Amino acid sequence: WIKKKGLPDLEISDVRLAKEGYNFKISFELRQAGEVYNLLIPVWVELADGNKVFIENILISKPLENFVIKSKDKPVAVLIDPFFHILKKIDKKEIPPSVNNLKSARDVYIVKNKNYKGTERSIRLLIASLGIKKYKLITDDNQVTNGKPLLYFGYNQYDAEAVKIMDGRFSYKGANFSEKDALFMVFYDAYREVRAVFLPLGKEVSELVAPKITHYGQYGYLIFRDGKIYEKGTW
């Protein structure tokens, strides 16, 4: 591993569940893309009652191998190295959305919602601070036809974890915010495409916080109160 370039690149596929008598059988394929390594990989099975039970370590040393795991209780998911004990490439599905998703984007769609309370200058400030070189302004997110990130200025409705948007305003953990406050968040849609929302509740705060967002690259949501960071977190 020290002398070679790169890292193990794993992909699980063809996951199946079958009943055998009183037991359940999970079968799946594990593939190594590129360089093949000898890996001892921890596998966990998530059961229907919500418990995660460690089953066994599996050894993989070929480009493609088939595995079978048996369980007395009904499983709902199989997890390959869920706690990242193996040094390997991280799949996109394992990376939470963050501001950095936009900073590394080459091309972005932009939608300006009718309820956007910020200024035109704040839009330019945010785009410039994130280093977005190429973008296309569209009027409807139905116009998106590929996997480019989509950045909304203003938003109508969203409800996930502690953040809630309703009619162009937002709350966090039940607390409401005023025209001096703003929200920025990045999330995945149902197709795991990057979506972001900038929701200032006033013109002045929109220009004040827009250049600050780029400095919080690792976070998925940012809440500003009176122009200063109030809460930051990762989904």
JSON list of C-alpha atoms in Angstrom, two decimals, residues 13-213:
[
{"chain": "A", "resi": 13, "resn": "SER", "atom": "CA", "xyz": [-23.70, -4.76, -6.13]},
{"chain": "A", "resi": 14, "resn": "ASP", "atom": "CA", "xyz": [-26.34, -7.42, -6.79]},
{"chain": "A", "resi": 15, "resn": "VAL", "atom": "CA", "xyz": [-27.49, -7.48, -3.17]},
{"chain": "A", "resi": 16, "resn": "ARG", "atom": "CA", "xyz": [-30.16, -10.14, -2.62]},
{"chain": "A", "resi": 17, "resn": "LEU", "atom": "CA", "xyz": [-32.17, -11.41, 0.34]},
{"chain": "A", "resi": 18, "resn": "ALA", "atom": "CA", "xyz": [-33.59, -14.93, 0.51]},
{"chain": "A", "resi": 19, "resn": "LYS", "atom": "CA", "xyz": [-35.28, -17.07, 3.14]},
{"chain": "A", "resi": 20, "resn": "GLU", "atom": "CA", "xyz": [-33.77, -20.48, 3.93]},
{"chain": "A", "resi": 21, "resn": "GLY", "atom": "CA", "xyz": [-35.90, -22.36, 6.43]},
{"chain": "A", "resi": 22, "resn": "TYR", "atom": "CA", "xyz": [-35.89, -20.27, 9.61]},
{"chain": "A", "resi": 23, "resn": "ASN", "atom": "CA", "xyz": [-32.87, -18.21, 8.53]},
{"chain": "A", "resi": 24, "resn": "PHE", "atom": "CA", "xyz": [-32.22, -15.38, 6.10]},
{"chain": "A", "resi": 25, "resn": "LYS", "atom": "CA", "xyz": [-29.45, -15.33, 3.51]},
{"chain": "A", "resi": 26, "resn": "ILE", "atom": "CA", "xyz": [-27.85, -12.17, 2.15]},
{"chain": "A", "resi": 27, "resn": "SER", "atom": "CA", "xyz": [-25.77, -12.53, -1.00]},
{"chain": "A", "resi": 28, "resn": "PHE", "atom": "CA", "xyz": [-23.83, -9.76, -2.74]},
{"chain": "A", "resi": 29, "resn": "GLU", "atom": "CA", "xyz": [-20.92, -9.02, -5.05]},
{"chain": "A", "resi": 30, "resn": "LEU", "atom": "CA", "xyz": [-17.95, -6.95, -3.99]},
{"chain": "A", "resi": 31, "resn": "ARG", "atom": "CA", "xyz": [-15.86, -5.43, -6.74]},
{"chain": "A", "resi": 32, "resn": "GLN", "atom": "CA", "xyz": [-12.45, -3.75, -6.67]},
{"chain": "A", "resi": 33, "resn": "ALA", "atom": "CA", "xyz": [-11.99, -1.14, -9.37]},
{"chain": "A", "resi": 34, "resn": "GLY", "atom": "CA", "xyz": [-8.44, -0.60, -10.61]},
{"chain": "A", "resi": 35, "resn": "GLU", "atom": "CA", "xyz": [-5.61, -1.97, -8.47]},
{"chain": "A", "resi": 36, "resn": "VAL", "atom": "CA", "xyz": [-6.52, -5.16, -6.59]},
{"chain": "A", "resi": 37, "resn": "TYR", "atom": "CA", "xyz": [-5.66, -5.37, -2.88]},
{"chain": "A", "resi": 38, "resn": "ASN", "atom": "CA", "xyz": [-5.86, -8.07, -0.23]},
{"chain": "A", "resi": 39, "resn": "LEU", "atom": "CA", "xyz": [-8.45, -6.65, 2.17]},
{"chain": "A", "resi": 40, "resn": "LEU", "atom": "CA", "xyz": [-10.02, -7.87, 5.38]},
{"chain": "A", "resi": 41, "resn": "ILE", "atom": "CA", "xyz": [-13.29, -5.94, 5.45]},
{"chain": "A", "resi": 42, "resn": "PRO", "atom": "CA", "xyz": [-15.72, -5.62, 8.39]},
{"chain": "A", "resi": 43, "resn": "VAL", "atom": "CA", "xyz": [-19.35, -6.21, 7.39]},
{"chain": "A", "resi": 44, "resn": "TRP", "atom": "CA", "xyz": [-22.34, -5.17, 9.49]},
{"chain": "A", "resi": 45, "resn": "VAL", "atom": "CA", "xyz": [-25.95, -6.15, 8.99]},
{"chain": "A", "resi": 46, "resn": "GLU", "atom": "CA", "xyz": [-28.74, -3.78, 10.00]},
{"chain": "A", "resi": 47, "resn": "LEU", "atom": "CA", "xyz": [-31.74, -5.67, 11.36]},
{"chain": "A", "resi": 48, "resn": "ALA", "atom": "CA", "xyz": [-35.40, -4.79, 11.15]},
{"chain": "A", "resi": 49, "resn": "ASP", "atom": "CA", "xyz": [-35.55, -3.93, 14.86]},
{"chain": "A", "resi": 50, "resn": "GLY", "atom": "CA", "xyz": [-33.00, -1.12, 14.36]},
{"chain": "A", "resi": 51, "resn": "ASN", "atom": "CA", "xyz": [-29.96, -2.85, 15.86]},
{"chain": "A", "resi": 52, "resn": "LYS", "atom": "CA", "xyz": [-26.73, -3.03, 13.92]},
{"chain": "A", "resi": 53, "resn": "VAL", "atom": "CA", "xyz": [-24.99, -6.34, 14.46]},
{"chain": "A", "resi": 54, "resn": "PHE", "atom": "CA", "xyz": [-21.45, -7.11, 13.46]},
{"chain": "A", "resi": 55, "resn": "ILE", "atom": "CA", "xyz": [-21.43, -10.34, 11.48]},
{"chain": "A", "resi": 56, "resn": "GLU", "atom": "CA", "xyz": [-17.91, -11.12, 10.32]},
{"chain": "A", "resi": 57, "resn": "ASN", "atom": "CA", "xyz": [-14.80, -9.99, 8.52]},
{"chain": "A", "resi": 58, "resn": "ILE", "atom": "CA", "xyz": [-14.64, -10.94, 4.86]},
{"chain": "A", "resi": 59, "resn": "LEU", "atom": "CA", "xyz": [-11.46, -11.39, 2.87]},
{"chain": "A", "resi": 60, "resn": "ILE", "atom": "CA", "xyz": [-11.31, -10.08, -0.69]},
{"chain": "A", "resi": 61, "resn": "SER", "atom": "CA", "xyz": [-8.27, -10.51, -2.95]},
{"chain": "A", "resi": 62, "resn": "LYS", "atom": "CA", "xyz": [-9.78, -10.56, -6.49]},
{"chain": "A", "resi": 63, "resn": "PRO", "atom": "CA", "xyz": [-11.36, -7.97, -8.79]},
{"chain": "A", "resi": 64, "resn": "LEU", "atom": "CA", "xyz": [-14.82, -9.50, -8.19]},
{"chain": "A", "resi": 65, "resn": "GLU", "atom": "CA", "xyz": [-15.99, -11.90, -5.48]},
{"chain": "A", "resi": 66, "resn": "ASN", "atom": "CA", "xyz": [-19.35, -13.20, -4.26]},
{"chain": "A", "resi": 67, "resn": "PHE", "atom": "CA", "xyz": [-20.25, -13.42, -0.59]},
{"chain": "A", "resi": 68, "resn": "VAL", "atom": "CA", "xyz": [-23.06, -14.93, 1.48]},
{"chain": "A", "resi": 69, "resn": "ILE", "atom": "CA", "xyz": [-23.99, -13.95, 5.04]},
{"chain": "A", "resi": 70, "resn": "LYS", "atom": "CA", "xyz": [-26.67, -15.74, 7.06]},
{"chain": "A", "resi": 71, "resn": "SER", "atom": "CA", "xyz": [-28.81, -14.27, 9.81]},
{"chain": "A", "resi": 72, "resn": "LYS", "atom": "CA", "xyz": [-31.49, -15.63, 12.12]},
{"chain": "A", "resi": 73, "resn": "ASP", "atom": "CA", "xyz": [-33.22, -12.22, 12.23]},
{"chain": "A", "resi": 74, "resn": "LYS", "atom": "CA", "xyz": [-34.56, -10.35, 9.22]},
{"chain": "A", "resi": 75, "resn": "PRO", "atom": "CA", "xyz": [-31.97, -7.90, 7.85]},
{"chain": "A", "resi": 76, "resn": "VAL", "atom": "CA", "xyz": [-32.84, -4.61, 6.12]},
{"chain": "A", "resi": 77, "resn": "ALA", "atom": "CA", "xyz": [-29.35, -3.51, 5.01]},
{"chain": "A", "resi": 78, "resn": "VAL", "atom": "CA", "xyz": [-25.81, -4.74, 4.65]},
{"chain": "A", "resi": 79, "resn": "LEU", "atom": "CA", "xyz": [-23.05, -2.25, 5.45]},
{"chain": "A", "resi": 80, "resn": "ILE", "atom": "CA", "xyz": [-19.52, -2.55, 4.12]},
{"chain": "A", "resi": 81, "resn": "ASP", "atom": "CA", "xyz": [-16.97, -1.04, 6.51]},
{"chain": "A", "resi": 82, "resn": "PRO", "atom": "CA", "xyz": [-19.45, 1.51, 7.90]},
{"chain": "A", "resi": 83, "resn": "PHE", "atom": "CA", "xyz": [-16.96, 3.01, 10.35]},
{"chain": "A", "resi": 84, "resn": "PHE", "atom": "CA", "xyz": [-14.14, 3.45, 7.81]},
{"chain": "A", "resi": 85, "resn": "HIS", "atom": "CA", "xyz": [-11.60, 1.06, 9.33]},
{"chain": "A", "resi": 86, "resn": "ILE", "atom": "CA", "xyz": [-10.19, 0.34, 5.87]},
{"chain": "A", "resi": 87, "resn": "LEU", "atom": "CA", "xyz": [-8.16, 2.99, 4.08]},
{"chain": "A", "resi": 88, "resn": "LYS", "atom": "CA", "xyz": [-10.10, 3.28, 0.82]},
{"chain": "A", "resi": 89, "resn": "LYS", "atom": "CA", "xyz": [-11.67, 5.67, -1.63]},
{"chain": "A", "resi": 90, "resn": "ILE", "atom": "CA", "xyz": [-14.84, 7.20, -0.25]},
{"chain": "A", "resi": 91, "resn": "ASP", "atom": "CA", "xyz": [-17.95, 6.75, -2.36]},
{"chain": "A", "resi": 92, "resn": "LYS", "atom": "CA", "xyz": [-20.02, 9.84, -3.16]},
{"chain": "A", "resi": 93, "resn": "LYS", "atom": "CA", "xyz": [-22.93, 8.25, -1.26]},
{"chain": "A", "resi": 94, "resn": "GLU", "atom": "CA", "xyz": [-20.83, 8.26, 1.93]},
{"chain": "A", "resi": 95, "resn": "ILE", "atom": "CA", "xyz": [-19.97, 11.97, 1.77]},
{"chain": "A", "resi": 96, "resn": "PRO", "atom": "CA", "xyz": [-22.49, 14.37, 3.32]},
{"chain": "A", "resi": 97, "resn": "PRO", "atom": "CA", "xyz": [-23.39, 17.41, 1.19]},
{"chain": "A", "resi": 98, "resn": "SER", "atom": "CA", "xyz": [-21.49, 20.57, 2.07]},
{"chain": "A", "resi": 99, "resn": "VAL", "atom": "CA", "xyz": [-20.52, 24.02, 0.81]},
{"chain": "A", "resi": 100, "resn": "ASN", "atom": "CA", "xyz": [-17.46, 22.39, -0.76]},
{"chain": "A", "resi": 101, "resn": "ASN", "atom": "CA", "xyz": [-19.73, 20.63, -3.25]},
{"chain": "A", "resi": 102, "resn": "LEU", "atom": "CA", "xyz": [-20.31, 24.03, -4.84]},
{"chain": "A", "resi": 103, "resn": "LYS", "atom": "CA", "xyz": [-16.74, 25.27, -4.51]},
{"chain": "A", "resi": 104, "resn": "SER", "atom": "CA", "xyz": [-15.49, 22.35, -6.57]},
{"chain": "A", "resi": 105, "resn": "ALA", "atom": "CA", "xyz": [-18.27, 22.57, -9.19]},
{"chain": "A", "resi": 106, "resn": "ARG", "atom": "CA", "xyz": [-17.32, 23.55, -12.72]},
{"chain": "A", "resi": 107, "resn": "ASP", "atom": "CA", "xyz": [-20.82, 24.41, -13.88]},
{"chain": "A", "resi": 108, "resn": "VAL", "atom": "CA", "xyz": [-23.90, 25.38, -11.87]},
{"chain": "A", "resi": 109, "resn": "TYR", "atom": "CA", "xyz": [-27.58, 26.05, -12.53]},
{"chain": "A", "resi": 110, "resn": "ILE", "atom": "CA", "xyz": [-29.09, 29.03, -10.72]},
{"chain": "A", "resi": 111, "resn": "VAL", "atom": "CA", "xyz": [-32.75, 29.66, -9.92]},
{"chain": "A", "resi": 112, "resn": "LYS", "atom": "CA", "xyz": [-33.89, 33.01, -8.51]},
{"chain": "A", "resi": 113, "resn": "ASN", "atom": "CA", "xyz": [-37.13, 32.44, -6.65]},
{"chain": "A", "resi": 114, "resn": "LYS", "atom": "CA", "xyz": [-39.85, 35.11, -6.56]},
{"chain": "A", "resi": 115, "resn": "ASN", "atom": "CA", "xyz": [-39.59, 35.22, -2.78]},
{"chain": "A", "resi": 116, "resn": "TYR", "atom": "CA", "xyz": [-35.85, 35.99, -2.73]},
{"chain": "A", "resi": 117, "resn": "LYS", "atom": "CA", "xyz": [-35.42, 38.90, -0.29]},
{"chain": "A", "resi": 118, "resn": "GLY", "atom": "CA", "xyz": [-31.77, 39.61, -1.05]},
{"chain": "A", "resi": 119, "resn": "THR", "atom": "CA", "xyz": [-30.22, 42.00, -3.56]},
{"chain": "A", "resi": 120, "resn": "GLU", "atom": "CA", "xyz": [-28.88, 41.32, -7.04]},
{"chain": "A", "resi": 121, "resn": "ARG", "atom": "CA", "xyz": [-25.45, 42.24, -5.72]},
{"chain": "A", "resi": 122, "resn": "SER", "atom": "CA", "xyz": [-25.65, 39.53, -3.06]},
{"chain": "A", "resi": 123, "resn": "ILE", "atom": "CA", "xyz": [-26.16, 36.97, -5.83]},
{"chain": "A", "resi": 124, "resn": "ARG", "atom": "CA", "xyz": [-23.02, 38.15, -7.60]},
{"chain": "A", "resi": 125, "resn": "LEU", "atom": "CA", "xyz": [-21.09, 38.21, -4.31]},
{"chain": "A", "resi": 126, "resn": "LEU", "atom": "CA", "xyz": [-21.98, 34.63, -3.45]},
{"chain": "A", "resi": 127, "resn": "ILE", "atom": "CA", "xyz": [-21.19, 33.28, -6.91]},
{"chain": "A", "resi": 128, "resn": "ALA", "atom": "CA", "xyz": [-17.82, 35.06, -6.95]},
{"chain": "A", "resi": 129, "resn": "SER", "atom": "CA", "xyz": [-16.86, 34.01, -3.41]},
{"chain": "A", "resi": 130, "resn": "LEU", "atom": "CA", "xyz": [-17.60, 30.35, -4.17]},
{"chain": "A", "resi": 131, "resn": "GLY", "atom": "CA", "xyz": [-15.37, 30.53, -7.23]},
{"chain": "A", "resi": 132, "resn": "ILE", "atom": "CA", "xyz": [-18.13, 29.49, -9.62]},
{"chain": "A", "resi": 133, "resn": "LYS", "atom": "CA", "xyz": [-16.86, 30.41, -13.09]},
{"chain": "A", "resi": 134, "resn": "LYS", "atom": "CA", "xyz": [-19.68, 29.13, -15.24]},
{"chain": "A", "resi": 135, "resn": "TYR", "atom": "CA", "xyz": [-23.38, 29.17, -14.44]},
{"chain": "A", "resi": 136, "resn": "LYS", "atom": "CA", "xyz": [-26.71, 29.25, -16.20]},
{"chain": "A", "resi": 137, "resn": "LEU", "atom": "CA", "xyz": [-29.71, 31.19, -14.93]},
{"chain": "A", "resi": 138, "resn": "ILE", "atom": "CA", "xyz": [-32.93, 29.26, -15.32]},
{"chain": "A", "resi": 139, "resn": "THR", "atom": "CA", "xyz": [-36.50, 30.06, -14.29]},
{"chain": "A", "resi": 140, "resn": "ASP", "atom": "CA", "xyz": [-37.65, 26.56, -13.36]},
{"chain": "A", "resi": 141, "resn": "ASP", "atom": "CA", "xyz": [-35.75, 23.62, -11.86]},
{"chain": "A", "resi": 142, "resn": "ASN", "atom": "CA", "xyz": [-37.58, 21.36, -14.30]},
{"chain": "A", "resi": 143, "resn": "GLN", "atom": "CA", "xyz": [-35.15, 22.71, -16.90]},
{"chain": "A", "resi": 144, "resn": "VAL", "atom": "CA", "xyz": [-32.28, 20.80, -15.26]},
{"chain": "A", "resi": 145, "resn": "THR", "atom": "CA", "xyz": [-31.34, 17.92, -17.53]},
{"chain": "A", "resi": 146, "resn": "ASN", "atom": "CA", "xyz": [-28.02, 16.71, -16.16]},
{"chain": "A", "resi": 147, "resn": "GLY", "atom": "CA", "xyz": [-26.04, 16.24, -12.97]},
{"chain": "A", "resi": 148, "resn": "LYS", "atom": "CA", "xyz": [-24.96, 19.84, -12.41]},
{"chain": "A", "resi": 149, "resn": "PRO", "atom": "CA", "xyz": [-25.44, 21.41, -8.98]},
{"chain": "A", "resi": 150, "resn": "LEU", "atom": "CA", "xyz": [-28.44, 23.70, -8.60]},
{"chain": "A", "resi": 151, "resn": "LEU", "atom": "CA", "xyz": [-28.27, 26.85, -6.47]},
{"chain": "A", "resi": 152, "resn": "TYR", "atom": "CA", "xyz": [-31.55, 28.44, -5.38]},
{"chain": "A", "resi": 153, "resn": "PHE", "atom": "CA", "xyz": [-31.82, 32.06, -4.29]},
{"chain": "A", "resi": 154, "resn": "GLY", "atom": "CA", "xyz": [-34.95, 31.94, -2.17]},
{"chain": "A", "resi": 155, "resn": "TYR", "atom": "CA", "xyz": [-36.94, 28.78, -1.53]},
{"chain": "A", "resi": 156, "resn": "ASN", "atom": "CA", "xyz": [-40.52, 27.78, -0.80]},
{"chain": "A", "resi": 157, "resn": "GLN", "atom": "CA", "xyz": [-40.63, 24.67, 1.36]},
{"chain": "A", "resi": 158, "resn": "TYR", "atom": "CA", "xyz": [-38.20, 22.30, 3.07]},
{"chain": "A", "resi": 159, "resn": "ASP", "atom": "CA", "xyz": [-38.32, 20.21, 6.23]},
{"chain": "A", "resi": 160, "resn": "ALA", "atom": "CA", "xyz": [-35.41, 18.03, 7.34]},
{"chain": "A", "resi": 161, "resn": "GLU", "atom": "CA", "xyz": [-33.90, 17.45, 10.75]},
{"chain": "A", "resi": 162, "resn": "ALA", "atom": "CA", "xyz": [-33.89, 20.80, 12.60]},
{"chain": "A", "resi": 163, "resn": "VAL", "atom": "CA", "xyz": [-34.24, 23.10, 9.56]},
{"chain": "A", "resi": 164, "resn": "LYS", "atom": "CA", "xyz": [-37.65, 24.08, 8.22]},
{"chain": "A", "resi": 165, "resn": "ILE", "atom": "CA", "xyz": [-38.53, 26.46, 5.37]},
{"chain": "A", "resi": 166, "resn": "MET", "atom": "CA", "xyz": [-42.08, 27.62, 4.83]},
{"chain": "A", "resi": 167, "resn": "ASP", "atom": "CA", "xyz": [-43.25, 30.40, 2.48]},
{"chain": "A", "resi": 168, "resn": "GLY", "atom": "CA", "xyz": [-39.81, 31.95, 2.12]},
{"chain": "A", "resi": 169, "resn": "ARG", "atom": "CA", "xyz": [-38.99, 32.03, 5.84]},
{"chain": "A", "resi": 170, "resn": "PHE", "atom": "CA", "xyz": [-37.11, 29.52, 7.97]},
{"chain": "A", "resi": 171, "resn": "SER", "atom": "CA", "xyz": [-36.84, 28.16, 11.48]},
{"chain": "A", "resi": 172, "resn": "TYR", "atom": "CA", "xyz": [-34.17, 26.15, 13.27]},
{"chain": "A", "resi": 173, "resn": "LYS", "atom": "CA", "xyz": [-35.12, 23.86, 16.15]},
{"chain": "A", "resi": 174, "resn": "GLY", "atom": "CA", "xyz": [-38.40, 25.72, 16.37]},
{"chain": "A", "resi": 175, "resn": "ALA", "atom": "CA", "xyz": [-36.80, 29.18, 16.63]},
{"chain": "A", "resi": 176, "resn": "ASN", "atom": "CA", "xyz": [-37.90, 31.78, 14.06]},
{"chain": "A", "resi": 177, "resn": "PHE", "atom": "CA", "xyz": [-35.67, 34.40, 12.43]},
{"chain": "A", "resi": 178, "resn": "SER", "atom": "CA", "xyz": [-36.03, 38.01, 11.30]},
{"chain": "A", "resi": 179, "resn": "GLU", "atom": "CA", "xyz": [-34.92, 40.23, 8.41]},
{"chain": "A", "resi": 180, "resn": "LYS", "atom": "CA", "xyz": [-31.42, 40.45, 9.91]},
{"chain": "A", "resi": 181, "resn": "ASP", "atom": "CA", "xyz": [-30.90, 36.69, 9.55]},
{"chain": "A", "resi": 182, "resn": "ALA", "atom": "CA", "xyz": [-30.05, 34.24, 6.77]},
{"chain": "A", "resi": 183, "resn": "LEU", "atom": "CA", "xyz": [-29.81, 30.55, 5.96]},
{"chain": "A", "resi": 184, "resn": "PHE", "atom": "CA", "xyz": [-27.52, 28.71, 3.57]},
{"chain": "A", "resi": 185, "resn": "MET", "atom": "CA", "xyz": [-27.71, 24.97, 3.11]},
{"chain": "A", "resi": 186, "resn": "VAL", "atom": "CA", "xyz": [-26.62, 22.22, 0.74]},
{"chain": "A", "resi": 187, "resn": "PHE", "atom": "CA", "xyz": [-28.49, 18.94, 0.37]},
{"chain": "A", "resi": 188, "resn": "TYR", "atom": "CA", "xyz": [-28.98, 15.99, -1.98]},
{"chain": "A", "resi": 189, "resn": "ASP", "atom": "CA", "xyz": [-32.23, 15.56, -3.85]},
{"chain": "A", "resi": 190, "resn": "ALA", "atom": "CA", "xyz": [-33.89, 12.18, -4.41]},
{"chain": "A", "resi": 191, "resn": "TYR", "atom": "CA", "xyz": [-31.36, 11.41, -7.16]},
{"chain": "A", "resi": 192, "resn": "ARG", "atom": "CA", "xyz": [-28.40, 12.43, -4.97]},
{"chain": "A", "resi": 193, "resn": "GLU", "atom": "CA", "xyz": [-27.75, 15.55, -7.00]},
{"chain": "A", "resi": 194, "resn": "VAL", "atom": "CA", "xyz": [-26.33, 18.59, -5.21]},
{"chain": "A", "resi": 195, "resn": "ARG", "atom": "CA", "xyz": [-28.87, 21.29, -4.36]},
{"chain": "A", "resi": 196, "resn": "ALA", "atom": "CA", "xyz": [-28.16, 24.49, -2.40]},
{"chain": "A", "resi": 197, "resn": "VAL", "atom": "CA", "xyz": [-30.33, 27.27, -0.99]},
{"chain": "A", "resi": 198, "resn": "PHE", "atom": "CA", "xyz": [-29.42, 30.83, -0.02]},
{"chain": "A", "resi": 199, "resn": "LEU", "atom": "CA", "xyz": [-32.28, 32.32, 1.99]},
{"chain": "A", "resi": 200, "resn": "PRO", "atom": "CA", "xyz": [-31.57, 35.75, 3.48]},
{"chain": "A", "resi": 201, "resn": "LEU", "atom": "CA", "xyz": [-34.56, 37.42, 5.10]},
{"chain": "A", "resi": 202, "resn": "GLY", "atom": "CA", "xyz": [-33.45, 40.95, 4.24]},
{"chain": "A", "resi": 203, "resn": "LYS", "atom": "CA", "xyz": [-31.43, 42.93, 1.71]},
{"chain": "A", "resi": 204, "resn": "GLU", "atom": "CA", "xyz": [-28.73, 44.16, 4.09]},
{"chain": "A", "resi": 205, "resn": "VAL", "atom": "CA", "xyz": [-27.97, 40.74, 5.58]},
{"chain": "A", "resi": 206, "resn": "SER", "atom": "CA", "xyz": [-27.85, 39.16, 2.10]},
{"chain": "A", "resi": 207, "resn": "GLU", "atom": "CA", "xyz": [-24.81, 41.24, 1.13]},
{"chain": "A", "resi": 208, "resn": "LEU", "atom": "CA", "xyz": [-23.25, 40.93, 4.57]},
{"chain": "A", "resi": 209, "resn": "VAL", "atom": "CA", "xyz": [-23.18, 37.13, 4.76]},
{"chain": "A", "resi": 210, "resn": "ALA", "atom": "CA", "xyz": [-22.83, 36.14, 1.07]},
{"chain": "A", "resi": 211, "resn": "PRO", "atom": "CA", "xyz": [-18.98, 36.47, 1.07]},
{"chain": "A", "resi": 212, "resn": "LYS", "atom": "CA", "xyz": [-18.70, 34.58, 4.37]},
{"chain": "A", "resi": 213, "resn": "ILE", "atom": "CA", "xyz": [-20.29, 31.32, 3.22]}
]
